[in-house]
mmCIF file of C-alpha atoms in Angstrom:
data_model
loop_
_atom_site.group_PDB
_atom_site.id
_atom_site.type_symbol
_atom_site.label_atom_id
_atom_site.label_comp_id
_atom_site.label_asym_id
_atom_site.label_seq_id
_atom_site.Cartn_x
_atom_site.Cartn_y
_atom_site.Cartn_z
ATOM 1 C CA ILE A 1 -0.037 0.024 0.005
ATOM 2 C CA GLY A 2 2.962 2.292 0.404
ATOM 3 C CA CYS A 3 6.220 2.900 -1.310
ATOM 4 C CA ILE A 4 9.135 4.996 -0.897
ATOM 5 C CA TYR A 5 10.870 6.449 -3.815
ATOM 6 C CA ILE A 6 14.131 8.510 -3.610
ATOM 7 C CA LEU A 7 15.809 10.233 -6.504
ATOM 8 C CA THR A 8 19.107 11.826 -5.929
ATOM 9 C CA THR A 9 20.641 13.973 -8.577
ATOM 10 C CA THR A 10 23.699 16.352 -8.593
ATOM 11 C CA ILE A 11 21.375 19.260 -7.392
ATOM 12 C CA GLY A 12 19.960 17.225 -4.728
ATOM 13 C CA CYS A 13 16.637 16.150 -5.255
ATOM 14 C CA ILE A 14 14.669 13.840 -2.932
ATOM 15 C CA TYR A 15 11.313 12.387 -4.115
ATOM 16 C CA ILE A 16 9.203 10.712 -1.404
ATOM 17 C CA LEU A 17 5.885 8.970 -2.361
ATOM 18 C CA THR A 18 3.935 7.130 0.220
ATOM 19 C CA THR A 19 0.564 5.068 0.239
ATOM 20 C CA THR A 20 -1.812 4.790 -2.591
ATOM 21 C CA ILE A 21 -4.483 7.483 -1.432
ATOM 22 C CA GLY A 22 -2.001 10.070 -0.135
ATOM 23 C CA CYS A 23 1.181 11.223 -1.593
ATOM 24 C CA ILE A 24 4.051 13.291 -0.369
ATOM 25 C CA TYR A 25 6.370 14.923 -2.784
ATOM 26 C CA ILE A 26 9.559 16.595 -1.280
ATOM 27 C CA LEU A 27 12.033 18.354 -3.495
ATOM 28 C CA THR A 28 15.049 20.033 -1.930
ATOM 29 C CA THR A 29 17.358 21.780 -4.277
ATOM 30 C CA THR A 30 19.956 24.552 -4.098
ATOM 31 C CA ILE A 31 17.127 26.892 -4.444
ATOM 32 C CA GLY A 32 14.838 25.151 -1.802
ATOM 33 C CA CYS A 33 11.910 23.823 -3.308
ATOM 34 C CA ILE A 34 9.154 21.854 -1.242
ATOM 35 C CA TYR A 35 6.252 20.196 -3.008
ATOM 36 C CA LEU A 36 3.610 18.578 -0.956
ATOM 37 C CA LEU A 37 0.512 16.624 -2.483
ATOM 38 C CA THR A 38 -1.953 15.004 -0.033
ATOM 39 C CA THR A 39 -4.826 12.562 -0.721
ATOM 40 C CA THR A 40 -6.818 12.314 -4.341
ATOM 41 C CA ILE A 41 -9.255 14.794 -3.688
ATOM 42 C CA GLY A 42 -7.312 17.597 -2.179
ATOM 43 C CA CYS A 43 -3.874 18.820 -3.049
ATOM 44 C CA ILE A 44 -1.488 21.371 -1.525
ATOM 45 C CA TYR A 45 1.617 22.581 -3.397
ATOM 46 C CA ILE A 46 4.117 24.696 -1.322
ATOM 47 C CA LEU A 47 7.204 26.127 -3.387
ATOM 48 C CA THR A 48 9.572 28.350 -1.733
ATOM 49 C CA THR A 49 12.326 29.701 -3.800
ATOM 50 C CA THR A 50 14.116 33.090 -3.707
ATOM 51 C CA ILE A 51 13.113 33.797 -7.565
ATOM 52 C CA GLY A 52 9.601 32.636 -7.863
ATOM 53 C CA CYS A 53 6.176 33.536 -6.692
ATOM 54 C CA ILE A 54 3.194 31.374 -5.677
ATOM 55 C CA TYR A 55 -0.355 31.377 -6.875
ATOM 56 C CA ILE A 56 -2.547 28.946 -5.242
ATOM 57 C CA LEU A 57 -6.337 28.187 -5.747
ATOM 58 C CA THR A 58 -7.438 25.266 -3.777
ATOM 59 C CA THR A 59 -10.884 23.787 -3.585
ATOM 60 C CA THR A 60 -12.215 20.494 -2.310
ATOM 61 C CA THR A 61 -12.384 18.778 -5.915
ATOM 62 C CA SER A 62 -9.641 20.639 -7.855
ATOM 63 C CA CYS A 63 -6.603 22.722 -7.597
ATOM 64 C CA ILE A 64 -4.970 25.317 -10.169
ATOM 65 C CA TYR A 65 -1.439 26.071 -9.369
ATOM 66 C CA ILE A 66 0.339 28.823 -11.415
ATOM 67 C CA LEU A 67 3.857 29.163 -10.846
ATOM 68 C CA THR A 68 6.044 31.896 -12.718
ATOM 69 C CA THR A 69 9.746 32.434 -12.214
ATOM 70 C CA THR A 70 12.572 33.859 -14.474
ATOM 71 C CA ILE A 71 13.296 30.583 -15.766
ATOM 72 C CA GLY A 72 9.877 29.630 -17.059
ATOM 73 C CA CYS A 73 6.160 29.093 -16.311
ATOM 74 C CA ILE A 74 4.556 26.206 -14.684
ATOM 75 C CA TYR A 75 0.772 25.570 -15.263
ATOM 76 C CA ILE A 76 -0.780 23.091 -13.294
ATOM 77 C CA LEU A 77 -4.211 21.754 -13.495
ATOM 78 C CA THR A 78 -5.464 19.086 -10.757
ATOM 79 C CA THR A 79 -8.511 17.367 -10.420
ATOM 80 C CA THR A 80 -9.651 14.278 -8.892
ATOM 81 C CA ILE A 81 -9.126 12.211 -11.984
ATOM 82 C CA SER A 82 -6.015 13.410 -13.681
ATOM 83 C CA CYS A 83 -3.422 16.210 -13.387
ATOM 84 C CA ILE A 84 -1.852 18.249 -16.235
ATOM 85 C CA TYR A 85 1.472 19.778 -15.751
ATOM 86 C CA ILE A 86 2.967 21.960 -18.256
ATOM 87 C CA LEU A 87 6.431 23.383 -17.684
ATOM 88 C CA THR A 88 7.525 25.989 -20.120
ATOM 89 C CA THR A 89 11.449 26.875 -20.247
ATOM 90 C CA THR A 90 13.756 28.229 -22.745
ATOM 91 C CA ILE A 91 14.517 24.698 -24.125
ATOM 92 C CA GLY A 92 11.113 23.733 -24.897
ATOM 93 C CA CYS A 93 7.676 22.505 -23.335
ATOM 94 C CA ILE A 94 6.941 18.993 -21.473
ATOM 95 C CA TYR A 95 3.516 18.012 -21.119
ATOM 96 C CA ILE A 96 2.754 15.584 -18.419
ATOM 97 C CA LEU A 97 -0.440 13.688 -17.741
ATOM 98 C CA THR A 98 -1.003 12.349 -14.252
ATOM 99 C CA THR A 99 -3.602 10.357 -13.048
ATOM 100 C CA THR A 100 -4.355 8.419 -9.639
ATOM 101 C CA ILE A 101 -3.078 5.456 -11.078
ATOM 102 C CA GLY A 102 0.260 6.523 -12.682
ATOM 103 C CA CYS A 103 2.378 9.425 -12.276
ATOM 104 C CA ILE A 104 5.003 11.103 -14.371
ATOM 105 C CA PHE A 105 7.995 12.913 -12.637
ATOM 106 C CA ILE A 106 10.194 14.991 -14.412
ATOM 107 C CA LEU A 107 13.171 17.257 -12.857
ATOM 108 C CA THR A 108 14.572 20.025 -14.785
ATOM 109 C CA THR A 109 18.376 20.821 -14.388
ATOM 110 C CA THR A 110 20.348 23.958 -13.258
ATOM 111 C CA ILE A 111 17.747 25.913 -11.619
ATOM 112 C CA GLY A 112 14.303 24.417 -12.470
ATOM 113 C CA CYS A 113 12.697 21.887 -9.863
ATOM 114 C CA ILE A 114 9.312 20.384 -11.045
ATOM 115 C CA TYR A 115 9.552 16.487 -11.395
ATOM 116 C CA ILE A 116 11.674 16.772 -14.529
ATOM 117 C CA LEU A 117 15.215 15.996 -15.242
ATOM 118 C CA THR A 118 16.085 17.569 -18.550
ATOM 119 C CA THR A 119 19.224 18.326 -20.332
ATOM 120 C CA THR A 120 19.957 20.521 -23.339
ATOM 121 C CA ILE A 121 19.612 17.349 -25.545
ATOM 122 C CA SER A 122 17.505 14.842 -23.839
ATOM 123 C CA CYS A 123 14.811 14.275 -21.203
ATOM 124 C CA ILE A 124 14.326 11.650 -18.720
ATOM 125 C CA TYR A 125 10.916 10.268 -17.902
ATOM 126 C CA ILE A 126 10.331 8.445 -15.013
ATOM 127 C CA LEU A 127 6.828 6.608 -14.694
ATOM 128 C CA THR A 128 5.608 5.608 -11.332
ATOM 129 C CA ARG A 129 2.718 3.413 -10.780
ATOM 130 C CA LEU A 130 0.858 4.118 -7.537
ATOM 131 C CA SER A 131 -0.623 0.452 -7.454
ATOM 132 C CA ILE A 132 2.529 -1.364 -8.769
ATOM 133 C CA CYS A 133 5.432 0.330 -6.879
ATOM 134 C CA ILE A 134 8.953 -0.098 -8.331
ATOM 135 C CA CYS A 135 11.282 1.107 -5.515
#
């Protein structure tokens, strides 16, 4: 019913996913970002950086998060069925569809921080099933 995923990169990222109904994502980088997602019906995202700002709209059924920084814009639409993450940087756009069954995490390099690991040439996609956990 619960798994723990830990991913460490050169900029120091830690992802922790626990249980199938409640998820906690913790990302620690040099600029200090913390993402918290709890339950499938309610989402709480907390981003703390020195260069970004936070726009948070939270309801009991869906959440809309818009984060604008100097490196790009992150548009996040979260419902009880699926989540759409759009990260736009200077190198391109990445579209991610996340449901309660499967999640795609992508961590951006250098200064970025949103489940996306991208280099100037390629992207690494990590698909994590909440039901079938591969730790």
